Amino acid sequence: MIENLVKKTVWEFKPYQVENIPCRIKLDAMENPYPLPESLMKKIVEGIEKIKINRYPDSSASKFKGIVSSQVGVLADNIIVGNGSDELIQLILTAFGECGDRVLFPVPTFSMYGIIARSLSLVPEGVPLIPPFLKSPSFPPLKKGDAGGLKGGWGDWELPLDKFLTEIERIKPKVIFISYPNNPTGNCFSKEGILKILEMSECIVVIDEAYYDFSRKTFLPPPKSPTIKEGGWEGRKNLIILRTLSKIGMAGLRVGYLMADREICRELNKVRLPYNSNAVSQEIAGIILENRFEIQRQIDTIVSERKRLITCLKQIPDVIPFPSETNFILFKTAKDSKEVFDKLLSNGILVRNFGDDIYLKDFLRVTVGTREENDEFMRVIKLVDTEK
Ligand code: PMP
């Protein structure tokens, strides 16, 4: 019965599964492992006390946008706040995609681009990233003993630019998504390549900078002058920059924002639900950003822990970690990834297993945790590696 009522595209697609797996050390979802500093907690409680919960929130999130504006150097009119950047992806596709339009992105990448596109009756199109190791005769499968020899020779997941540009010409997408750095591979694609894509494309190009705080690399047009924070959107009328606060400690708040030319923001605002961003999240996110230095210390620690973790993983004979400019590391082991995942979980450590994913068979992804959590992860992964 429901099958006859629901949209065909919805009936057919696989939902994004967010499983609640109990664990001791949670390293699966790119969250900041550190709680908010005590001093900030006090300010937040004071801030929340002032919120009028009986009133609707500020529809344009002006106070929060003002804070972002002064920190990022973009006018408030060029910013839209969302209930996480997930919602903004949905907003962009709702405004710019007609039924049957194509949405282009490299794969593997953040799965919500494709899921949301499909739910809106758009057609997702992926251009596979082909890392050099796939051409290696010893892959697949990676046998025990291979990894040591391949270390350093695997390269990272660069965007096949010519193929991507050809696809733009061929399928004429309405929207392009580029995760920069890319989730789950962890690398930033070549800047020159992305500039070429921007130059070639007449459609909307979304550069998703969800991990910007770890990479510090951006396509945001520089401010014109310190006083007029207009940004140079003139040559970038079709560019949207997406950011989120989820990775730096506010995943539970659901706050993301996008920055784009005023005309894009005007159109997006027509389809944005008026109260998409709630008062509590706006207030707390504003307080945290105003006290950014407290969070910055945590971010700096995560970045140095990531470097340490990669160095440690490289020393394990049959584990290959990939370079990362994020708060997570993609890695492959010579063993079946399910076996590695289960062993970690039986020790209370939850990571992400890509299992039989066509692009990531037997790959796993670990989020950088606290020093103690990372040590524990390393201890167990070493055990798995030595087991026959
Ligand atoms: N973009 C990318 C590349 C991501 O990895 C994620 C989260 N996994 C998001 C967007 C969504 O983040 P948010 O929590 O703001 O919805």
mmCIF file of C-alpha atoms and ligand atoms in Angstrom:
data_model
loop_
_atom_site.group_PDB
_atom_site.id
_atom_site.type_symbol
_atom_site.label_atom_id
_atom_site.label_comp_id
_atom_site.label_asym_id
_atom_site.label_seq_id
_atom_site.Cartn_x
_atom_site.Cartn_y
_atom_site.Cartn_z
ATOM 1 C CA MET A 1 0.000 0.000 0.000
ATOM 2 C CA ILE A 2 2.655 2.528 1.089
ATOM 3 C CA GLU A 3 4.717 1.488 -1.932
ATOM 4 C CA ASN A 4 1.987 2.939 -4.154
ATOM 5 C CA LEU A 5 1.871 6.189 -2.228
ATOM 6 C CA VAL A 6 5.490 7.066 -1.579
ATOM 7 C CA LYS A 7 7.692 8.695 -4.247
ATOM 8 C CA LYS A 8 9.451 6.022 -6.300
ATOM 9 C CA THR A 9 12.862 7.531 -5.542
ATOM 10 C CA VAL A 10 12.188 7.399 -1.792
ATOM 11 C CA TRP A 11 10.874 3.817 -1.900
ATOM 12 C CA GLU A 12 14.016 2.693 -3.672
ATOM 13 C CA PHE A 13 16.753 4.362 -1.725
ATOM 14 C CA LYS A 14 18.769 3.041 1.163
ATOM 15 C CA PRO A 15 18.478 5.302 4.243
ATOM 16 C CA TYR A 16 21.549 6.820 5.875
ATOM 17 C CA GLN A 17 21.948 4.543 8.877
ATOM 18 C CA VAL A 18 23.001 6.186 12.104
ATOM 19 C CA GLU A 19 23.463 3.184 14.346
ATOM 20 C CA ASN A 20 23.760 3.630 18.078
ATOM 21 C CA ILE A 21 26.506 1.175 18.914
ATOM 22 C CA PRO A 22 27.454 1.220 22.590
ATOM 23 C CA CYS A 23 31.183 1.781 23.092
ATOM 24 C CA ARG A 24 33.775 3.094 25.505
ATOM 25 C CA ILE A 25 35.786 5.130 23.012
ATOM 26 C CA LYS A 26 33.794 6.748 20.225
ATOM 27 C CA LEU A 27 35.960 7.392 17.177
ATOM 28 C CA ASP A 28 33.451 6.971 14.356
ATOM 29 C CA ALA A 29 31.807 10.323 13.677
ATOM 30 C CA MET A 30 34.446 13.085 13.403
ATOM 31 C CA GLU A 31 33.366 14.696 16.645
ATOM 32 C CA ASN A 32 35.645 16.780 18.860
ATOM 33 C CA PRO A 33 36.499 14.404 21.749
ATOM 34 C CA TYR A 34 36.873 17.181 24.297
ATOM 35 C CA PRO A 35 33.970 18.551 26.327
ATOM 36 C CA LEU A 36 33.449 22.299 26.516
ATOM 37 C CA PRO A 37 35.818 24.063 28.921
ATOM 38 C CA GLU A 38 34.251 24.873 32.331
ATOM 39 C CA SER A 39 34.640 28.619 31.840
ATOM 40 C CA LEU A 40 32.613 28.457 28.629
ATOM 41 C CA MET A 41 29.942 26.312 30.240
ATOM 42 C CA LYS A 42 29.246 29.099 32.741
ATOM 43 C CA LYS A 43 28.850 31.684 29.967
ATOM 44 C CA ILE A 44 26.533 29.342 28.087
ATOM 45 C CA VAL A 45 24.277 28.788 31.100
ATOM 46 C CA GLU A 46 24.028 32.558 31.563
ATOM 47 C CA GLY A 47 23.247 32.975 27.863
ATOM 48 C CA ILE A 48 20.539 30.317 27.868
ATOM 49 C CA GLU A 49 18.821 31.892 30.871
ATOM 50 C CA LYS A 50 18.168 34.981 28.770
ATOM 51 C CA ILE A 51 16.490 33.138 25.892
ATOM 52 C CA LYS A 52 12.736 33.548 25.580
ATOM 53 C CA ILE A 53 11.786 29.969 24.790
ATOM 54 C CA ASN A 54 8.118 30.955 24.387
ATOM 55 C CA ARG A 55 9.075 33.147 21.408
ATOM 56 C CA TYR A 56 10.118 32.055 17.948
ATOM 57 C CA PRO A 57 13.837 32.335 17.259
ATOM 58 C CA ASP A 58 15.374 35.128 15.189
ATOM 59 C CA SER A 59 14.586 33.907 11.672
ATOM 60 C CA SER A 60 17.647 35.555 10.171
ATOM 61 C CA ALA A 61 19.999 34.538 13.024
ATOM 62 C CA SER A 62 21.381 38.095 12.929
ATOM 63 C CA LYS A 63 23.413 37.984 16.141
ATOM 64 C CA PHE A 64 25.124 34.731 15.201
ATOM 65 C CA LYS A 65 25.711 35.922 11.625
ATOM 66 C CA GLY A 66 27.225 39.130 12.998
ATOM 67 C CA ILE A 67 29.760 37.099 14.945
ATOM 68 C CA VAL A 68 30.596 34.908 11.936
ATOM 69 C CA SER A 69 30.789 38.025 9.771
ATOM 70 C CA SER A 70 33.371 39.712 11.972
ATOM 71 C CA GLN A 71 35.453 36.546 12.333
ATOM 72 C CA VAL A 72 35.356 35.317 8.747
ATOM 73 C CA GLY A 73 35.277 38.629 6.907
ATOM 74 C CA VAL A 74 32.023 38.178 4.989
ATOM 75 C CA LEU A 75 28.959 40.429 5.182
ATOM 76 C CA ALA A 76 25.924 39.042 7.049
ATOM 77 C CA ASP A 77 23.908 39.323 3.802
ATOM 78 C CA ASN A 78 26.230 36.756 2.271
ATOM 79 C CA ILE A 79 25.615 34.197 5.044
ATOM 80 C CA ILE A 80 22.818 31.684 5.655
ATOM 81 C CA VAL A 81 22.630 29.643 8.843
ATOM 82 C CA GLY A 82 21.348 26.084 8.811
ATOM 83 C CA ASN A 83 20.369 23.291 11.164
ATOM 84 C CA GLY A 84 23.745 21.686 10.480
ATOM 85 C CA SER A 85 25.304 21.860 7.035
ATOM 86 C CA ASP A 86 23.233 18.806 6.069
ATOM 87 C CA GLU A 87 20.227 21.080 5.973
ATOM 88 C CA LEU A 88 22.050 23.581 3.803
ATOM 89 C CA ILE A 89 22.887 20.850 1.285
ATOM 90 C CA GLN A 90 19.178 20.099 1.134
ATOM 91 C CA LEU A 91 18.369 23.791 0.789
ATOM 92 C CA ILE A 92 20.806 24.241 -2.106
ATOM 93 C CA LEU A 93 19.435 21.236 -3.969
ATOM 94 C CA THR A 94 15.845 22.294 -3.314
ATOM 95 C CA ALA A 95 16.475 25.737 -4.759
ATOM 96 C CA PHE A 96 18.686 24.837 -7.705
ATOM 97 C CA GLY A 97 17.650 21.355 -8.819
ATOM 98 C CA GLU A 98 14.616 20.546 -10.952
ATOM 99 C CA CYS A 99 13.339 16.960 -11.050
ATOM 100 C CA GLY A 100 15.776 14.865 -13.118
ATOM 101 C CA ASP A 101 18.671 17.370 -12.971
ATOM 102 C CA ARG A 102 22.146 15.959 -12.422
ATOM 103 C CA VAL A 103 24.264 16.571 -9.335
ATOM 104 C CA LEU A 104 27.977 15.897 -9.764
ATOM 105 C CA PHE A 105 30.628 15.038 -7.178
ATOM 106 C CA PRO A 106 33.753 12.910 -6.815
ATOM 107 C CA VAL A 107 33.338 9.513 -5.133
ATOM 108 C CA PRO A 108 33.956 8.360 -2.485
ATOM 109 C CA THR A 109 32.732 11.455 -0.711
ATOM 110 C CA PHE A 110 30.203 12.583 1.887
ATOM 111 C CA SER A 111 27.205 10.365 1.227
ATOM 112 C CA MET A 112 24.534 12.974 1.959
ATOM 113 C CA TYR A 113 25.127 14.737 -1.388
ATOM 114 C CA GLY A 114 23.797 11.677 -3.193
ATOM 115 C CA ILE A 115 21.123 10.754 -0.644
ATOM 116 C CA ILE A 116 19.603 14.241 -0.557
ATOM 117 C CA ALA A 117 19.803 14.556 -4.350
ATOM 118 C CA ARG A 118 17.880 11.310 -4.762
ATOM 119 C CA SER A 119 15.282 12.247 -2.173
ATOM 120 C CA LEU A 120 14.547 15.373 -4.226
ATOM 121 C CA SER A 121 14.260 13.363 -7.480
ATOM 122 C CA LEU A 122 17.599 14.611 -8.769
ATOM 123 C CA VAL A 123 20.191 12.311 -10.315
ATOM 124 C CA PRO A 124 23.508 11.940 -8.471
ATOM 125 C CA GLU A 125 26.564 11.326 -10.649
ATOM 126 C CA GLY A 126 29.899 10.310 -9.135
ATOM 127 C CA VAL A 127 33.325 10.619 -10.719
ATOM 128 C CA PRO A 128 35.539 7.985 -9.076
ATOM 129 C CA LEU A 129 38.765 9.115 -7.497
ATOM 130 C CA ILE A 130 41.405 6.693 -8.641
ATOM 131 C CA PRO A 131 44.324 6.650 -6.267
ATOM 132 C CA PRO A 132 47.612 5.370 -7.703
ATOM 133 C CA PHE A 133 47.587 2.237 -5.553
ATOM 134 C CA LEU A 134 44.567 0.846 -7.395
ATOM 135 C CA LYS A 135 46.794 0.525 -10.428
ATOM 136 C CA SER A 136 49.351 -1.408 -8.412
ATOM 137 C CA PRO A 137 49.522 -5.078 -9.432
ATOM 138 C CA SER A 138 49.407 -6.134 -5.804
ATOM 139 C CA PHE A 139 46.024 -4.489 -5.234
ATOM 140 C CA PRO A 140 43.508 -5.928 -4.675
ATOM 141 C CA PRO A 141 43.859 -7.824 -2.501
ATOM 142 C CA LEU A 142 46.417 -6.351 -0.191
ATOM 143 C CA LYS A 143 48.118 -9.381 1.227
ATOM 144 C CA LYS A 144 49.944 -9.558 4.485
ATOM 145 C CA GLY A 145 53.449 -8.267 3.925
ATOM 146 C CA ASP A 146 52.516 -6.032 0.983
ATOM 147 C CA ALA A 147 51.778 -2.944 2.946
ATOM 148 C CA GLY A 148 55.333 -2.220 4.051
ATOM 149 C CA GLY A 149 56.544 -2.169 0.461
ATOM 150 C CA LEU A 150 53.708 0.074 -0.657
ATOM 151 C CA LYS A 151 54.027 2.624 2.095
ATOM 152 C CA GLY A 152 54.600 6.054 0.689
ATOM 153 C CA GLY A 153 53.954 4.731 -2.794
ATOM 154 C CA TRP A 154 50.187 4.700 -2.541
ATOM 155 C CA GLY A 155 49.702 8.376 -3.135
ATOM 156 C CA ASP A 156 46.538 10.136 -2.140
ATOM 157 C CA TRP A 157 43.143 10.484 -3.658
ATOM 158 C CA GLU A 158 43.519 13.165 -6.293
ATOM 159 C CA LEU A 159 40.590 14.332 -8.364
ATOM 160 C CA PRO A 160 40.798 13.088 -11.980
ATOM 161 C CA LEU A 161 40.443 16.600 -13.357
ATOM 162 C CA ASP A 162 40.131 15.815 -17.069
ATOM 163 C CA LYS A 163 37.438 13.242 -16.403
ATOM 164 C CA PHE A 164 35.619 15.639 -14.080
ATOM 165 C CA LEU A 165 35.692 18.452 -16.650
ATOM 166 C CA THR A 166 34.482 16.075 -19.359
ATOM 167 C CA GLU A 167 31.583 15.040 -17.141
ATOM 168 C CA ILE A 168 30.656 18.680 -16.550
ATOM 169 C CA GLU A 169 30.452 19.146 -20.344
ATOM 170 C CA ARG A 170 28.628 15.877 -20.919
ATOM 171 C CA ILE A 171 25.988 15.752 -18.212
ATOM 172 C CA LYS A 172 25.583 19.491 -17.572
ATOM 173 C CA PRO A 173 25.032 19.201 -13.817
ATOM 174 C CA LYS A 174 22.946 21.779 -11.990
ATOM 175 C CA VAL A 175 25.042 21.527 -8.831
ATOM 176 C CA ILE A 176 28.589 20.297 -8.155
ATOM 177 C CA PHE A 177 29.751 19.321 -4.655
ATOM 178 C CA ILE A 178 33.403 19.195 -3.686
ATOM 179 C CA SER A 179 34.280 18.286 -0.134
ATOM 180 C CA TYR A 180 37.522 20.187 0.632
ATOM 181 C CA PRO A 181 39.154 18.342 2.383
ATOM 182 C CA ASN A 182 37.284 15.297 1.213
ATOM 183 C CA ASN A 183 35.417 13.025 3.601
ATOM 184 C CA PRO A 184 36.321 10.139 3.856
ATOM 185 C CA THR A 185 39.682 10.264 2.056
ATOM 186 C CA GLY A 186 40.988 13.145 4.193
ATOM 187 C CA ASN A 187 42.908 15.037 1.498
ATOM 188 C CA CYS A 188 42.378 18.408 -0.179
ATOM 189 C CA PHE A 189 42.187 18.104 -3.959
ATOM 190 C CA SER A 190 44.495 20.288 -6.022
ATOM 191 C CA LYS A 191 43.653 23.964 -5.715
ATOM 192 C CA GLU A 192 44.431 24.598 -9.393
ATOM 193 C CA GLY A 193 42.064 21.779 -10.371
ATOM 194 C CA ILE A 194 39.200 23.237 -8.370
ATOM 195 C CA LEU A 195 39.852 26.713 -9.761
ATOM 196 C CA LYS A 196 39.611 25.206 -13.238
ATOM 197 C CA ILE A 197 36.277 23.582 -12.314
ATOM 198 C CA LEU A 198 35.005 26.925 -11.040
ATOM 199 C CA GLU A 199 36.137 28.613 -14.220
ATOM 200 C CA MET A 200 34.532 25.986 -16.475
ATOM 201 C CA SER A 201 31.217 25.620 -14.641
ATOM 202 C CA GLU A 202 28.121 27.639 -15.206
ATOM 203 C CA CYS A 203 26.226 25.715 -12.541
ATOM 204 C CA ILE A 204 26.322 26.101 -8.765
ATOM 205 C CA VAL A 205 29.636 24.856 -7.300
ATOM 206 C CA VAL A 206 29.553 24.035 -3.609
ATOM 207 C CA ILE A 207 32.899 23.807 -1.854
ATOM 208 C CA ASP A 208 32.128 21.992 1.378
ATOM 209 C CA GLU A 209 34.709 23.149 3.899
ATOM 210 C CA ALA A 210 33.353 21.109 6.821
ATOM 211 C CA TYR A 211 36.948 20.395 7.928
ATOM 212 C CA TYR A 212 38.293 23.903 7.309
ATOM 213 C CA ASP A 213 39.337 24.356 10.944
ATOM 214 C CA PHE A 214 41.811 21.505 10.529
ATOM 215 C CA SER A 215 43.025 22.246 6.985
ATOM 216 C CA ARG A 216 42.909 26.073 7.063
ATOM 217 C CA LYS A 217 42.515 25.949 3.290
ATOM 218 C CA THR A 218 39.645 27.822 1.719
ATOM 219 C CA PHE A 219 38.098 29.069 -1.510
ATOM 220 C CA LEU A 220 36.412 31.950 0.262
ATOM 221 C CA PRO A 221 37.033 35.132 -1.732
ATOM 222 C CA PRO A 222 39.319 37.419 0.301
ATOM 223 C CA PRO A 223 37.691 40.533 1.767
ATOM 224 C CA LYS A 224 37.963 43.582 -0.490
ATOM 225 C CA SER A 225 39.145 45.786 2.332
ATOM 226 C CA PRO A 226 39.175 45.598 6.112
ATOM 227 C CA THR A 227 36.163 47.913 6.315
ATOM 228 C CA ILE A 228 34.016 46.706 3.413
ATOM 229 C CA LYS A 229 33.767 42.999 4.000
ATOM 230 C CA GLU A 230 32.064 42.461 0.677
ATOM 231 C CA GLY A 231 34.367 39.707 -0.523
ATOM 232 C CA GLY A 232 35.175 39.311 -4.170
ATOM 233 C CA TRP A 233 32.039 37.414 -5.159
ATOM 234 C CA GLU A 234 32.019 39.169 -8.577
ATOM 235 C CA GLY A 235 34.066 36.475 -10.250
ATOM 236 C CA ARG A 236 32.430 33.801 -8.120
ATOM 237 C CA LYS A 237 28.726 34.319 -8.641
ATOM 238 C CA ASN A 238 28.089 30.550 -8.702
ATOM 239 C CA LEU A 239 30.254 29.600 -5.695
ATOM 240 C CA ILE A 240 28.865 28.471 -2.344
ATOM 241 C CA ILE A 241 31.171 27.839 0.616
ATOM 242 C CA LEU A 242 29.781 25.499 3.241
ATOM 243 C CA ARG A 243 31.050 25.335 6.823
ATOM 244 C CA THR A 244 29.915 23.557 9.976
ATOM 245 C CA LEU A 245 30.547 23.866 13.702
ATOM 246 C CA SER A 246 29.984 20.134 14.184
ATOM 247 C CA LYS A 247 33.615 19.071 13.870
ATOM 248 C CA ILE A 248 34.991 21.556 16.369
ATOM 249 C CA GLY A 249 32.820 20.615 19.304
ATOM 250 C CA MET A 250 29.223 21.517 18.495
ATOM 251 C CA ALA A 251 27.876 18.452 16.685
ATOM 252 C CA GLY A 252 24.949 18.281 19.092
ATOM 253 C CA LEU A 253 23.911 21.886 18.440
ATOM 254 C CA ARG A 254 23.336 21.404 14.697
ATOM 255 C CA VAL A 255 24.776 24.626 13.355
ATOM 256 C CA GLY A 256 26.233 25.089 9.903
ATOM 257 C CA TYR A 257 26.426 28.100 7.622
ATOM 258 C CA LEU A 258 27.037 28.887 4.001
ATOM 259 C CA MET A 259 28.596 31.898 2.344
ATOM 260 C CA ALA A 260 27.773 33.002 -1.175
ATOM 261 C CA ASP A 261 26.935 35.915 -3.408
ATOM 262 C CA ARG A 262 23.926 37.921 -2.246
ATOM 263 C CA GLU A 263 21.786 36.773 -5.168
ATOM 264 C CA ILE A 264 22.317 33.119 -4.278
ATOM 265 C CA CYS A 265 21.444 33.855 -0.642
ATOM 266 C CA ARG A 266 18.290 35.674 -1.717
ATOM 267 C CA GLU A 267 17.076 32.658 -3.687
ATOM 268 C CA LEU A 268 18.013 30.184 -0.966
ATOM 269 C CA ASN A 269 16.168 32.255 1.618
ATOM 270 C CA LYS A 270 12.969 31.849 -0.405
ATOM 271 C CA VAL A 271 12.938 28.108 0.297
ATOM 272 C CA ARG A 272 14.529 28.139 3.747
ATOM 273 C CA LEU A 273 12.045 27.345 6.508
ATOM 274 C CA PRO A 274 11.660 30.564 8.527
ATOM 275 C CA TYR A 275 12.697 29.012 11.844
ATOM 276 C CA ASN A 276 15.219 26.448 10.650
ATOM 277 C CA SER A 277 17.780 27.488 13.250
ATOM 278 C CA ASN A 278 16.630 27.361 16.863
ATOM 279 C CA ALA A 279 17.234 30.027 19.507
ATOM 280 C CA VAL A 280 19.272 27.829 21.867
ATOM 281 C CA SER A 281 21.696 26.720 19.146
ATOM 282 C CA GLN A 282 22.113 30.253 17.822
ATOM 283 C CA GLU A 283 22.899 31.566 21.308
ATOM 284 C CA ILE A 284 25.296 28.804 22.329
ATOM 285 C CA ALA A 285 27.116 28.741 18.991
ATOM 286 C CA GLY A 286 27.548 32.525 19.192
ATOM 287 C CA ILE A 287 29.015 32.330 22.701
ATOM 288 C CA ILE A 288 31.410 29.567 21.681
ATOM 289 C CA LEU A 289 32.588 31.437 18.595
ATOM 290 C CA GLU A 290 33.077 34.626 20.606
ATOM 291 C CA ASN A 291 35.362 32.615 22.891
ATOM 292 C CA ARG A 292 37.013 30.789 20.064
ATOM 293 C CA PHE A 293 40.481 30.746 21.616
ATOM 294 C CA GLU A 294 39.211 28.162 24.126
ATOM 295 C CA ILE A 295 38.165 25.830 21.307
ATOM 296 C CA GLN A 296 41.215 26.676 19.211
ATOM 297 C CA ARG A 297 43.410 25.007 21.819
ATOM 298 C CA GLN A 298 41.415 21.799 21.369
ATOM 299 C CA ILE A 299 41.654 22.043 17.578
ATOM 300 C CA ASP A 300 45.431 22.494 17.774
ATOM 301 C CA THR A 301 45.699 19.422 20.006
ATOM 302 C CA ILE A 302 43.567 17.380 17.589
ATOM 303 C CA VAL A 303 45.832 18.381 14.686
ATOM 304 C CA SER A 304 48.995 17.412 16.544
ATOM 305 C CA GLU A 305 47.389 14.143 17.700
ATOM 306 C CA ARG A 306 46.419 13.409 14.079
ATOM 307 C CA LYS A 307 50.051 13.785 13.044
ATOM 308 C CA ARG A 308 51.178 11.535 15.874
ATOM 309 C CA LEU A 309 48.547 8.919 15.031
ATOM 310 C CA ILE A 310 49.558 8.817 11.356
ATOM 311 C CA THR A 311 53.216 8.394 12.307
ATOM 312 C CA CYS A 312 52.304 5.540 14.687
ATOM 313 C CA LEU A 313 50.029 3.835 12.146
ATOM 314 C CA LYS A 314 52.758 3.977 9.513
ATOM 315 C CA GLN A 315 54.986 1.948 11.786
ATOM 316 C CA ILE A 316 52.574 -0.985 11.870
ATOM 317 C CA PRO A 317 53.612 -3.414 9.138
ATOM 318 C CA ASP A 318 50.231 -4.115 7.551
ATOM 319 C CA VAL A 319 48.370 -0.877 8.101
ATOM 320 C CA ILE A 320 48.321 1.930 5.551
ATOM 321 C CA PRO A 321 47.112 5.317 6.754
ATOM 322 C CA PHE A 322 46.351 8.001 4.156
ATOM 323 C CA PRO A 323 47.452 11.622 4.493
ATOM 324 C CA SER A 324 44.837 13.764 6.216
ATOM 325 C CA GLU A 325 44.060 17.466 6.583
ATOM 326 C CA THR A 326 41.039 16.730 8.777
ATOM 327 C CA ASN A 327 40.246 15.317 12.230
ATOM 328 C CA PHE A 328 40.087 11.733 10.935
ATOM 329 C CA ILE A 329 42.328 9.215 9.191
ATOM 330 C CA LEU A 330 41.351 6.751 6.490
ATOM 331 C CA PHE A 331 43.347 3.549 6.670
ATOM 332 C CA LYS A 332 43.518 0.091 5.224
ATOM 333 C CA THR A 333 44.767 -3.076 6.782
ATOM 334 C CA ALA A 334 45.840 -6.336 5.192
ATOM 335 C CA LYS A 335 43.097 -8.042 7.189
ATOM 336 C CA ASP A 336 39.394 -8.089 6.424
ATOM 337 C CA SER A 337 38.128 -4.729 7.736
ATOM 338 C CA LYS A 338 35.171 -6.366 9.519
ATOM 339 C CA GLU A 339 37.610 -8.443 11.542
ATOM 340 C CA VAL A 340 39.546 -5.300 12.509
ATOM 341 C CA PHE A 341 36.333 -3.420 13.299
ATOM 342 C CA ASP A 342 35.041 -6.270 15.496
ATOM 343 C CA LYS A 343 38.309 -6.583 17.359
ATOM 344 C CA LEU A 344 38.361 -2.844 18.076
ATOM 345 C CA LEU A 345 34.724 -2.920 19.169
ATOM 346 C CA SER A 346 35.256 -5.895 21.446
ATOM 347 C CA ASN A 347 37.796 -3.638 23.164
ATOM 348 C CA GLY A 348 35.199 -0.877 23.379
ATOM 349 C CA ILE A 349 36.522 1.203 20.464
ATOM 350 C CA LEU A 350 34.123 2.279 17.728
ATOM 351 C CA VAL A 351 35.489 3.319 14.323
ATOM 352 C CA ARG A 352 33.839 3.450 10.895
ATOM 353 C CA ASN A 353 34.124 0.351 8.725
ATOM 354 C CA PHE A 354 33.491 0.843 5.017
ATOM 355 C CA GLY A 355 33.246 -2.927 4.602
ATOM 356 C CA ASP A 356 32.078 -3.809 1.123
ATOM 357 C CA ASP A 357 31.679 -0.245 -0.157
ATOM 358 C CA ILE A 358 32.620 -0.417 -3.832
ATOM 359 C CA TYR A 359 35.227 2.308 -3.547
ATOM 360 C CA LEU A 360 36.479 1.499 -0.076
ATOM 361 C CA LYS A 361 36.462 -2.235 0.353
ATOM 362 C CA ASP A 362 38.272 -3.105 3.571
ATOM 363 C CA PHE A 363 38.980 0.508 4.497
ATOM 364 C CA LEU A 364 38.326 1.946 7.936
ATOM 365 C CA ARG A 365 38.164 5.504 9.220
ATOM 366 C CA VAL A 366 39.190 6.597 12.672
ATOM 367 C CA THR A 367 38.376 9.980 14.187
ATOM 368 C CA VAL A 368 41.198 11.563 16.155
ATOM 369 C CA GLY A 369 40.379 11.253 19.857
ATOM 370 C CA THR A 370 42.073 12.447 23.024
ATOM 371 C CA ARG A 371 45.675 11.381 23.567
ATOM 372 C CA GLU A 372 44.539 8.557 25.881
ATOM 373 C CA GLU A 373 41.886 7.370 23.411
ATOM 374 C CA ASN A 374 44.389 7.391 20.568
ATOM 375 C CA ASP A 375 46.902 5.417 22.645
ATOM 376 C CA GLU A 376 44.257 2.833 23.398
ATOM 377 C CA PHE A 377 43.269 2.644 19.710
ATOM 378 C CA MET A 378 46.939 2.146 18.773
ATOM 379 C CA ARG A 379 47.383 -0.555 21.402
ATOM 380 C CA VAL A 380 44.475 -2.587 20.050
ATOM 381 C CA ILE A 381 45.253 -2.060 16.367
ATOM 382 C CA LYS A 382 48.787 -3.316 16.968
ATOM 383 C CA LEU A 383 47.309 -6.436 18.580
ATOM 384 C CA VAL A 384 45.066 -7.029 15.565
ATOM 385 C CA ASP A 385 48.014 -6.631 13.241
ATOM 386 C CA THR A 386 50.126 -9.243 14.971
ATOM 387 C CA GLU A 387 47.312 -11.826 15.196
ATOM 388 C CA LYS A 388 47.389 -14.545 12.604
HETATM 389 N N1 PMP B 1 29.951 17.922 4.918
HETATM 390 C C1 PMP B 1 30.871 16.990 5.157
HETATM 391 C C2 PMP B 1 31.998 16.826 4.196
HETATM 392 C C3 PMP B 1 30.780 16.157 6.281
HETATM 393 O O1 PMP B 1 31.705 15.219 6.493
HETATM 394 C C4 PMP B 1 29.705 16.343 7.177
HETATM 395 C C5 PMP B 1 29.535 15.505 8.422
HETATM 396 N N2 PMP B 1 29.960 14.228 8.367
HETATM 397 C C6 PMP B 1 28.769 17.325 6.881
HETATM 398 C C7 PMP B 1 28.921 18.106 5.757
HETATM 399 C C8 PMP B 1 27.552 17.555 7.730
HETATM 400 O O2 PMP B 1 27.857 18.234 8.882
HETATM 401 P P1 PMP B 1 26.710 18.808 9.839
HETATM 402 O O3 PMP B 1 26.919 18.146 11.133
HETATM 403 O O4 PMP B 1 26.953 20.289 9.874
HETATM 404 O O5 PMP B 1 25.376 18.502 9.225
#
